[in-house]
Short mmCIF file of C-alpha atoms in Angstrom, two decimals:
data_model
loop_
_atom_site.label_atom_id
_atom_site.label_comp_id
_atom_site.label_asym_id
_atom_site.label_seq_id
_atom_site.Cartn_x
_atom_site.Cartn_y
_atom_site.Cartn_z
CA MET A 1 -0.06 0.20 -0.19
CA PRO A 2 2.86 2.39 0.79
CA SER A 3 4.15 2.00 -2.68
CA LEU A 4 0.80 2.46 -4.23
CA GLY A 5 0.15 5.62 -2.81
CA ALA A 6 3.46 7.15 -3.50
CA LEU A 7 3.03 6.00 -7.17
CA ILE A 8 -0.04 7.16 -8.02
CA ALA A 9 0.18 10.63 -6.36
CA GLU A 10 1.90 12.10 -9.33
CA PRO A 11 -0.83 10.99 -11.69
CA LEU A 12 -3.61 12.14 -9.32
CA PHE A 13 -1.82 15.66 -9.87
CA LEU A 14 -2.58 15.33 -13.56
CA LEU A 15 -6.14 13.72 -12.76
CA THR A 16 -6.88 16.68 -10.68
CA ASP A 17 -5.94 19.00 -13.19
CA THR A 18 -7.69 17.14 -16.08
CA ALA A 19 -11.07 17.00 -13.83
CA MET A 20 -10.63 20.80 -13.12
CA VAL A 21 -9.77 22.15 -16.55
CA GLY A 22 -12.14 19.67 -18.33
CA HIS A 23 -14.93 21.91 -17.17
CA LEU A 24 -13.31 24.89 -18.82
CA GLY A 25 -14.29 23.39 -22.22
CA ALA A 26 -12.64 20.93 -24.90
CA PRO A 27 -10.03 23.47 -26.13
CA ALA A 28 -8.56 24.03 -22.76
CA LEU A 29 -8.50 20.31 -22.07
CA ALA A 30 -6.85 19.79 -25.43
CA SER A 31 -4.16 22.25 -24.51
CA LEU A 32 -3.55 20.53 -21.36
CA GLY A 33 -3.29 17.19 -23.07
CA LEU A 34 -0.80 18.51 -25.37
CA ALA A 35 1.17 20.36 -22.70
CA SER A 36 1.22 17.40 -20.37
CA THR A 37 2.24 15.11 -23.02
CA ILE A 38 5.34 17.30 -23.61
CA LEU A 39 6.01 17.54 -19.86
CA THR A 40 5.30 13.83 -19.08
CA THR A 41 7.65 12.83 -21.76
CA VAL A 42 10.51 14.49 -20.24
CA VAL A 43 9.76 13.42 -16.70
CA GLY A 44 9.26 10.00 -17.97
CA LEU A 45 12.56 9.78 -19.92
CA LEU A 46 14.12 10.62 -16.59
CA ILE A 47 12.39 8.10 -14.48
CA PHE A 48 15.61 6.07 -14.37
CA LEU A 49 16.44 8.56 -11.67
CA ALA A 50 14.11 6.71 -9.38
CA TYR A 51 14.50 3.22 -10.99
CA ALA A 52 18.43 3.33 -11.07
CA THR A 53 18.70 4.75 -7.51
CA THR A 54 16.22 1.90 -6.07
CA SER A 55 18.19 -0.68 -7.82
CA ILE A 56 21.56 0.43 -6.85
CA VAL A 57 20.75 1.39 -3.32
CA ALA A 58 18.89 -1.69 -2.53
CA ARG A 59 21.85 -3.76 -3.68
CA ARG A 60 24.16 -1.83 -1.34
CA LEU A 61 21.69 -2.08 1.39
CA GLY A 62 21.30 -5.79 0.65
CA SER A 63 25.02 -6.32 1.01
CA GLY A 64 25.18 -4.64 4.11
CA ASN A 65 26.42 -1.48 3.03
CA ARG A 66 23.86 1.16 4.14
CA PRO A 67 26.35 4.35 4.04
CA GLY A 68 27.35 3.44 0.71
CA ALA A 69 23.80 2.96 -0.21
CA LEU A 70 22.73 6.39 1.00
CA ALA A 71 25.99 8.08 -0.63
CA ALA A 72 24.88 6.46 -3.99
CA GLY A 73 21.25 7.90 -3.53
CA ILE A 74 22.57 11.38 -2.66
CA SER A 75 24.51 11.44 -5.88
CA GLY A 76 21.62 10.50 -7.94
CA ILE A 77 19.53 13.42 -6.32
CA TRP A 78 22.53 15.91 -7.48
CA LEU A 79 22.32 14.33 -10.88
CA ALA A 80 18.45 14.85 -10.91
CA ALA A 81 18.82 18.55 -9.87
CA ALA A 82 21.45 19.38 -12.46
CA LEU A 83 19.51 17.57 -15.27
CA GLY A 84 16.27 19.52 -14.12
CA VAL A 85 17.90 22.86 -14.29
CA VAL A 86 19.45 22.31 -17.76
CA LEU A 87 16.29 20.62 -19.17
CA GLY A 88 13.91 23.25 -17.63
CA ALA A 89 15.96 26.23 -19.28
CA ALA A 90 15.95 24.25 -22.62
CA GLY A 91 12.35 23.59 -22.18
CA LEU A 92 11.56 27.46 -22.02
CA VAL A 93 13.53 28.36 -25.02
CA LEU A 94 12.14 25.28 -27.17
CA SER A 95 8.53 24.99 -26.21
CA GLU A 96 7.22 26.87 -29.01
CA THR A 97 9.12 24.61 -31.58
CA VAL A 98 8.11 21.24 -29.84
CA VAL A 99 4.43 22.54 -29.69
CA SER A 100 4.44 23.29 -33.52
CA LEU A 101 5.24 19.60 -34.20
CA PHE A 102 1.78 18.61 -33.24
CA PRO A 103 -1.05 19.15 -35.73
CA ALA A 104 -3.18 21.25 -33.47
CA THR A 105 -5.52 24.24 -33.97
CA ASP A 106 -3.90 27.69 -32.96
CA GLU A 107 -6.12 27.90 -30.01
CA VAL A 108 -4.99 24.69 -28.43
CA SER A 109 -1.24 25.40 -29.34
CA SER A 110 -1.51 28.73 -27.45
CA GLY A 111 -2.92 27.33 -24.25
CA ALA A 112 -0.50 24.48 -24.21
CA LEU A 113 2.55 27.06 -24.63
CA ALA A 114 1.06 29.21 -21.68
CA TYR A 115 0.95 26.08 -19.55
CA LEU A 116 4.50 24.82 -20.67
CA HIS A 117 6.06 28.19 -19.89
CA ILE A 118 5.07 27.96 -16.12
CA SER A 119 5.40 24.32 -15.90
CA TRP A 120 8.99 24.11 -16.73
CA TRP A 121 10.05 26.17 -13.64
CA GLY A 122 8.82 23.04 -11.52
CA LEU A 123 10.73 20.31 -13.48
CA PRO A 124 14.03 20.66 -11.13
CA GLY A 125 11.66 20.24 -8.08
CA MET A 126 9.96 17.03 -9.76
CA LEU A 127 13.21 15.44 -10.74
CA ILE A 128 14.39 15.74 -7.15
CA VAL A 129 11.21 14.08 -5.93
CA ILE A 130 11.67 11.16 -8.39
CA ALA A 131 15.24 10.57 -7.44
CA ALA A 132 14.56 10.92 -3.77
CA THR A 133 11.75 8.59 -3.89
CA GLY A 134 13.99 6.03 -5.71
CA VAL A 135 16.34 6.43 -2.45
CA MET A 136 13.71 6.01 0.09
CA ARG A 137 12.35 2.87 -1.69
CA GLY A 138 16.00 1.23 -2.07
CA LEU A 139 16.29 1.85 1.66
CA GLN A 140 12.96 -0.03 1.99
CA ASP A 141 11.23 2.98 3.25
CA THR A 142 8.06 3.38 1.56
CA LYS A 143 5.98 5.19 3.95
CA THR A 144 7.98 8.31 3.99
CA PRO A 145 7.21 8.81 0.11
CA LEU A 146 3.48 7.77 0.60
CA TRP A 147 3.02 10.56 3.19
CA ILE A 148 5.01 13.33 1.11
CA ALA A 149 2.87 12.42 -2.05
CA LEU A 150 -0.43 12.51 -0.23
CA GLY A 151 0.50 15.89 1.03
CA GLY A 152 1.61 17.20 -2.21
CA PHE A 153 -1.68 15.90 -3.88
CA GLY A 154 -3.54 17.56 -1.33
CA SER A 155 -2.17 20.91 -1.65
CA ASN A 156 -1.84 20.67 -5.36
CA ALA A 157 -5.71 20.12 -5.50
CA ALA A 158 -6.39 22.94 -3.08
CA LEU A 159 -4.09 25.41 -4.69
CA ASN A 160 -5.76 24.36 -8.13
CA ALA A 161 -9.25 25.06 -7.07
CA VAL A 162 -8.31 28.53 -5.94
CA LEU A 163 -6.27 29.44 -8.64
CA ILE A 164 -8.36 28.07 -11.49
CA TYR A 165 -11.79 29.05 -10.35
CA GLY A 166 -11.43 31.34 -7.20
CA LEU A 167 -8.96 33.68 -8.90
CA GLY A 168 -10.20 33.00 -12.32
CA LEU A 169 -6.59 31.95 -13.97
CA GLY A 170 -8.10 29.05 -15.82
CA LEU A 171 -5.11 26.67 -17.25
CA ILE A 172 -2.55 29.30 -15.97
CA GLY A 173 -3.68 28.61 -12.45
CA SER A 174 -3.39 24.65 -13.05
CA ALA A 175 0.16 25.31 -14.08
CA VAL A 176 1.00 27.53 -11.03
CA GLY A 177 -0.55 25.25 -8.53
CA THR A 178 1.38 22.23 -9.57
CA VAL A 179 4.73 23.73 -9.69
CA ILE A 180 4.23 25.09 -6.24
CA ALA A 181 3.28 21.60 -5.00
CA GLN A 182 6.12 20.10 -6.80
CA TRP A 183 8.62 22.15 -5.04
CA GLY A 184 7.15 21.66 -1.64
CA MET A 185 7.38 18.01 -2.04
CA ALA A 186 10.93 18.42 -2.99
CA LEU A 187 11.88 20.34 0.02
CA VAL A 188 10.25 17.99 2.42
CA PHE A 189 12.20 15.03 0.59
CA LEU A 190 15.56 16.75 1.01
CA GLY A 191 14.99 17.31 4.65
CA PHE A 192 14.54 13.58 5.33
CA ILE A 193 17.51 12.78 2.88
CA ILE A 194 19.76 15.14 4.82
CA THR A 195 18.69 14.00 8.26
CA ASN A 196 19.32 10.27 7.17
CA ALA A 197 23.01 11.25 5.79
CA ARG A 198 23.67 13.09 9.02
CA HIS A 199 22.74 10.04 11.10
CA GLN A 200 24.89 7.86 8.85
CA ASP A 201 27.75 10.66 9.01
CA VAL A 202 27.51 10.38 4.97
CA SER A 203 28.69 13.40 2.92
CA LEU A 204 25.93 15.56 1.21
CA THR A 205 28.31 16.26 -1.79
CA PRO A 206 28.09 14.06 -4.83
CA SER A 207 30.80 11.77 -5.76
CA LEU A 208 32.15 11.32 -9.45
CA LEU A 209 31.95 7.34 -8.65
CA GLY A 210 28.17 7.99 -7.74
CA PHE A 211 27.43 10.10 -10.65
CA THR A 212 29.19 7.39 -12.71
CA ALA A 213 27.17 4.39 -11.08
CA ALA A 214 23.84 6.42 -11.76
CA ALA A 215 24.61 7.19 -15.33
CA ARG A 216 25.64 3.74 -16.12
CA SER A 217 22.56 2.01 -14.61
CA GLY A 218 20.34 4.61 -15.93
CA GLY A 219 21.74 4.65 -19.50
CA TRP A 220 19.88 1.66 -20.70
CA LEU A 221 16.80 2.25 -18.75
CA PHE A 222 16.72 5.87 -20.51
CA LEU A 223 16.66 4.06 -23.71
CA ARG A 224 14.05 1.68 -22.63
CA THR A 225 11.72 4.49 -21.39
CA LEU A 226 12.59 6.25 -24.64
CA SER A 227 10.83 3.72 -26.48
CA LEU A 228 7.86 4.09 -24.13
CA ARG A 229 7.53 7.65 -24.68
CA VAL A 230 7.89 7.04 -28.49
CA ALA A 231 4.93 4.57 -28.33
CA LEU A 232 3.04 7.31 -26.18
CA ILE A 233 3.68 10.37 -28.15
CA GLY A 234 2.55 8.11 -31.24
CA THR A 235 -0.72 7.78 -29.63
CA VAL A 236 -1.04 11.62 -29.01
CA LEU A 237 0.02 12.56 -32.71
CA VAL A 238 -2.67 10.18 -34.00
CA ALA A 239 -5.53 11.74 -31.48
CA THR A 240 -4.40 15.29 -32.34
CA GLY A 241 -4.74 14.48 -36.08
CA LEU A 242 -8.17 13.22 -35.50
CA GLY A 243 -9.17 16.76 -33.94
CA THR A 244 -9.62 18.67 -30.94
CA ARG A 245 -12.38 16.59 -29.28
CA GLU A 246 -10.65 13.38 -30.12
CA LEU A 247 -7.42 14.78 -28.48
CA ALA A 248 -9.48 15.94 -25.33
CA ALA A 249 -11.11 12.48 -25.06
CA TRP A 250 -7.80 10.72 -25.52
CA HIS A 251 -6.28 12.98 -22.99
CA ILE A 252 -8.68 11.95 -20.34
CA VAL A 253 -8.53 7.99 -21.36
CA PHE A 254 -4.65 8.32 -20.95
CA THR A 255 -4.72 10.33 -17.72
CA ILE A 256 -7.11 7.49 -16.15
CA PHE A 257 -4.67 4.77 -17.90
CA THR A 258 -1.71 6.31 -16.22
CA LEU A 259 -3.25 6.28 -12.79
CA LEU A 260 -4.31 2.81 -13.18
CA ALA A 261 -1.04 1.71 -14.68
CA LEU A 262 0.89 3.28 -11.58
CA ALA A 263 -1.56 1.66 -9.41
CA LEU A 264 -0.49 -1.74 -10.92
CA ASP A 265 3.27 -0.73 -10.89
CA ALA A 266 2.99 -0.46 -7.17
CA LEU A 267 3.83 -4.28 -7.25
CA ALA A 268 6.60 -3.69 -9.49
CA ILE A 269 8.16 -0.94 -7.35
CA GLY A 270 8.23 -3.38 -4.51
CA ALA A 271 9.76 -5.88 -6.72
CA GLN A 272 12.43 -3.67 -7.54
CA ALA A 273 13.64 -3.02 -4.23
CA LEU A 274 12.93 -6.86 -3.20
CA VAL A 275 14.60 -8.19 -6.11
CA GLY A 276 17.86 -5.81 -5.70
CA HIS A 277 18.06 -6.62 -2.06
CA ASP A 278 17.76 -10.43 -2.80
CA LEU A 279 20.31 -10.26 -5.56
CA GLY A 280 22.65 -8.05 -3.65
CA SER A 281 22.61 -10.88 -0.62
CA GLY A 282 22.81 -13.71 -3.26
CA ASP A 283 19.48 -15.28 -2.50
CA LEU A 284 18.41 -16.53 -5.87
CA ALA A 285 15.74 -18.72 -4.56
CA ALA A 286 13.90 -15.65 -3.02
CA VAL A 287 14.21 -13.95 -6.40
CA THR A 288 12.64 -16.72 -8.32
CA HIS A 289 9.86 -17.14 -5.64
CA ALA A 290 9.11 -13.40 -5.54
CA THR A 291 9.00 -13.49 -9.44
CA SER A 292 6.50 -16.23 -9.82
CA THR A 293 4.38 -14.74 -6.90
CA LEU A 294 4.25 -11.12 -8.22
CA MET A 295 3.37 -12.39 -11.82
CA LYS A 296 0.26 -13.75 -10.47
CA TRP A 297 -0.41 -10.78 -8.40
CA GLY A 298 -0.18 -8.66 -11.41
CA PHE A 299 -3.04 -10.44 -13.08
CA LEU A 300 -5.20 -10.39 -10.15
CA ALA A 301 -4.74 -6.58 -9.70
CA GLY A 302 -5.13 -5.85 -13.35
CA GLY A 303 -8.38 -7.86 -13.01
CA ILE A 304 -9.65 -6.01 -10.16
CA LEU A 305 -9.03 -2.57 -11.62
CA ALA A 306 -10.70 -3.75 -14.86
CA VAL A 307 -13.80 -4.54 -13.30
CA ALA A 308 -13.72 -1.23 -11.42
CA THR A 309 -12.96 0.83 -14.48
CA GLY A 310 -15.68 -1.14 -16.47
CA LEU A 311 -18.20 -0.18 -13.83
CA LEU A 312 -17.12 3.56 -13.64
CA ALA A 313 -16.89 3.80 -17.27
CA PRO A 314 -20.38 5.26 -17.62
CA ILE A 315 -19.88 7.86 -14.75
CA LEU A 316 -16.40 9.07 -15.28
CA PRO A 317 -17.06 11.12 -18.37
CA PHE A 318 -19.45 13.36 -16.59
CA VAL A 319 -16.84 13.95 -13.71
CA MET A 320 -14.01 14.71 -16.18
CA THR A 321 -15.64 17.26 -18.63
CA SER A 322 -18.74 19.09 -19.41
CA ASP A 323 -18.32 18.70 -23.32
CA GLN A 324 -21.32 16.42 -24.36
CA PRO A 325 -19.72 14.92 -27.62
CA VAL A 326 -16.59 14.04 -25.48
CA GLN A 327 -18.73 12.46 -22.79
CA GLN A 328 -20.44 10.27 -25.23
CA ALA A 329 -17.20 9.02 -26.74
CA LEU A 330 -15.41 8.25 -23.44
CA THR A 331 -17.62 5.47 -22.32
CA PRO A 332 -16.81 2.70 -24.98
CA VAL A 333 -13.09 3.51 -24.90
CA LEU A 334 -12.83 3.16 -21.10
CA ILE A 335 -14.54 -0.12 -21.51
CA LEU A 336 -12.13 -1.12 -24.06
CA LEU A 337 -9.54 0.13 -21.77
CA ALA A 338 -10.63 -1.76 -18.98
CA LEU A 339 -10.32 -5.07 -20.87
CA THR A 340 -6.87 -4.60 -21.40
CA LEU A 341 -5.85 -4.21 -17.78
CA PRO A 342 -5.10 -7.57 -16.72
CA LEU A 343 -2.35 -8.05 -19.25
CA SER A 344 -1.02 -4.66 -18.42
CA GLY A 345 -0.79 -5.84 -14.66
CA TYR A 346 1.50 -8.56 -16.05
CA VAL A 347 3.59 -6.43 -17.94
CA PHE A 348 4.07 -3.75 -15.52
CA VAL A 349 5.37 -6.51 -12.80
CA LEU A 350 7.64 -8.15 -15.05
CA ASP A 351 9.18 -4.91 -16.22
CA GLY A 352 9.69 -3.91 -12.61
CA ILE A 353 11.24 -7.33 -11.70
CA LEU A 354 13.74 -6.96 -14.69
CA ILE A 355 14.50 -3.15 -13.70
CA GLY A 356 15.35 -4.24 -10.09
CA ALA A 357 17.64 -6.85 -11.40
CA GLY A 358 19.54 -4.14 -13.52
CA ASP A 359 18.71 -5.85 -16.76
CA GLY A 360 18.36 -2.67 -18.69
CA LYS A 361 19.83 -3.46 -21.75
CA TYR A 362 17.55 -6.21 -22.56
CA LEU A 363 14.39 -3.76 -21.83
CA ALA A 364 16.09 -1.28 -23.99
CA ILE A 365 16.67 -3.59 -27.10
CA THR A 366 13.27 -5.14 -26.78
CA GLY A 367 11.61 -1.81 -26.05
CA ALA A 368 12.61 -0.70 -29.61
CA LEU A 369 11.36 -3.81 -31.25
CA ASN A 370 8.00 -3.47 -29.42
CA VAL A 371 7.63 0.03 -31.12
CA LEU A 372 8.24 -1.34 -34.50
CA MET A 373 5.68 -3.88 -33.95
CA PHE A 374 3.12 -1.22 -32.86
CA ALA A 375 3.69 1.42 -35.68
CA PRO A 376 1.52 -0.47 -38.32
CA PHE A 377 -1.54 -0.34 -35.85
CA LEU A 378 -1.03 3.31 -35.12
CA TRP A 379 -1.26 3.89 -38.89
CA ILE A 380 -4.51 2.05 -39.06
CA ALA A 381 -6.04 4.19 -36.07
CA ALA A 382 -4.91 7.32 -37.86
CA HIS A 383 -6.91 6.09 -40.85
CA THR A 384 -10.18 4.89 -39.28
CA GLU A 385 -13.12 7.07 -39.23
CA TRP A 386 -16.67 6.33 -37.55
CA VAL A 387 -18.00 9.67 -36.38
CA VAL A 388 -20.78 9.70 -33.67
CA LEU A 389 -22.14 12.94 -32.50
CA GLY A 390 -19.41 14.94 -33.95
CA VAL A 391 -16.41 12.70 -32.55
CA ASN A 392 -14.57 10.03 -34.48
CA LEU A 393 -15.42 7.14 -32.29
CA GLY A 394 -14.10 4.67 -34.46
CA GLY A 395 -10.35 6.26 -34.55
CA LEU A 396 -10.45 6.68 -30.74
CA LEU A 397 -11.37 2.92 -30.46
CA MET A 398 -8.88 1.70 -32.81
CA LEU A 399 -6.20 3.84 -31.05
CA GLU A 400 -7.02 2.29 -27.61
CA ALA A 401 -7.08 -1.30 -29.29
CA ALA A 402 -3.79 -0.45 -31.08
CA PHE A 403 -1.96 0.51 -27.68
CA GLY A 404 -3.71 -1.85 -25.21
CA ILE A 405 -3.51 -4.94 -27.12
CA SER A 406 -0.97 -4.56 -29.92
CA TYR A 407 1.80 -2.64 -27.86
CA ILE A 408 1.18 -3.92 -24.48
CA GLY A 409 0.84 -7.53 -26.15
CA ALA A 410 4.38 -7.04 -27.61
CA ARG A 411 5.81 -6.06 -24.30
CA ALA A 412 4.12 -9.23 -22.54
CA LEU A 413 5.91 -11.39 -25.22
CA THR A 414 9.09 -9.93 -24.85
CA LEU A 415 9.28 -9.72 -20.95
CA GLY A 416 7.76 -13.05 -20.67
CA LEU A 417 10.26 -14.76 -22.69
CA ARG A 418 12.95 -13.02 -20.53
CA ALA A 419 11.55 -14.08 -17.27
CA ARG A 420 11.43 -17.79 -18.27
CA GLY A 421 15.20 -17.80 -17.90
CA LYS A 422 17.73 -17.14 -15.57
CA ARG A 423 20.44 -14.91 -17.24
CA TRP A 424 18.90 -11.88 -15.80
CA MET A 425 19.50 -12.97 -12.23
CA VAL A 426 23.16 -11.53 -11.42
CA PRO A 427 23.88 -11.72 -7.86
CA GLY A 428 26.29 -9.42 -5.89
CA GLU A 429 26.51 -5.56 -4.86
CA SER A 430 26.62 -4.69 -8.41
CA ARG A 431 25.50 -6.01 -11.69
#
């Protein structure tokens, strides 16, 4: 449960933003969808800051080197801060160019730019949160990230309510509230890390060795995540080409999917720390047992969320937006999404297990193959047309099928084949 709460807090930020902005109209919601795609791509590409630190810290902790584990984590946080400053500055300069790559209307593009120009200021804080979360999980502490994440979500929701509606700032208010919440979480995390470092007499300055370890471990994970983001951006490009309402609907669908995916990923995050710890101590039998158990739990958790999503599919559209054509299109797409969730649960658990084992190279290579298998189905979705109440429902359904069945199915195949063998189980303090 602590892993679950900490994982879903960040997508809850976006879900809250989506629900509040959704009642401002389809153009504002489409702008948020476009801007959030760009932001989550940058953050998603750097999720290795959490995954790599979790694996490294857990292995060192498993081998009995707690000070070394904490020192590695601190270097990872410094790396996150540096990347956040550089990429945030680049984002401010390049936002207009990036937004122009999407075939959106002028109104949607203008709103997305306004949102991005504020949101980039929160990027360093968000990356610090991601890296610090990885450190705490590697140290087997999942409760602290949970409470910090819940506090951040609560403050984000309150700030957005005041800024969007109370002060009438609309989409801009959503961006400001999220940036404030992100930096608040970062400062609280840093307080906990500094306290732990002082108790262990660990230096707060980064080490070249720590930077190198984080970069080496994270390099393959970066490429793995890049393939995921290429797939996700592909769906947004197709949805944008379908139209403004279609993009608004797809943003809601994918925001809900992200929340559900990270809820399922709670098992994977636990697996990362558990597998890393057991490999560090050399207990391969425990790794094998955990893998088998977690795979079953992945299917089960996906099934439970599938039932819940299916039951809520007729209700969620009215919570998320006031645009009637978008509401009508959402329910069938959400039902199709629900049907794909058990397979997603299996995929996310296996992904987490292999990340915890440090098997990033395999994940990177097969990630590229998965995208190649996915591409033809994206093309089909882009050329599917069945308009209902002014929305291309056929295109949206085909897009969900392309992602939830063909892409997730390709990942299930490549991950399942790897998990059946033992080559990924490399014991010791480092891989």
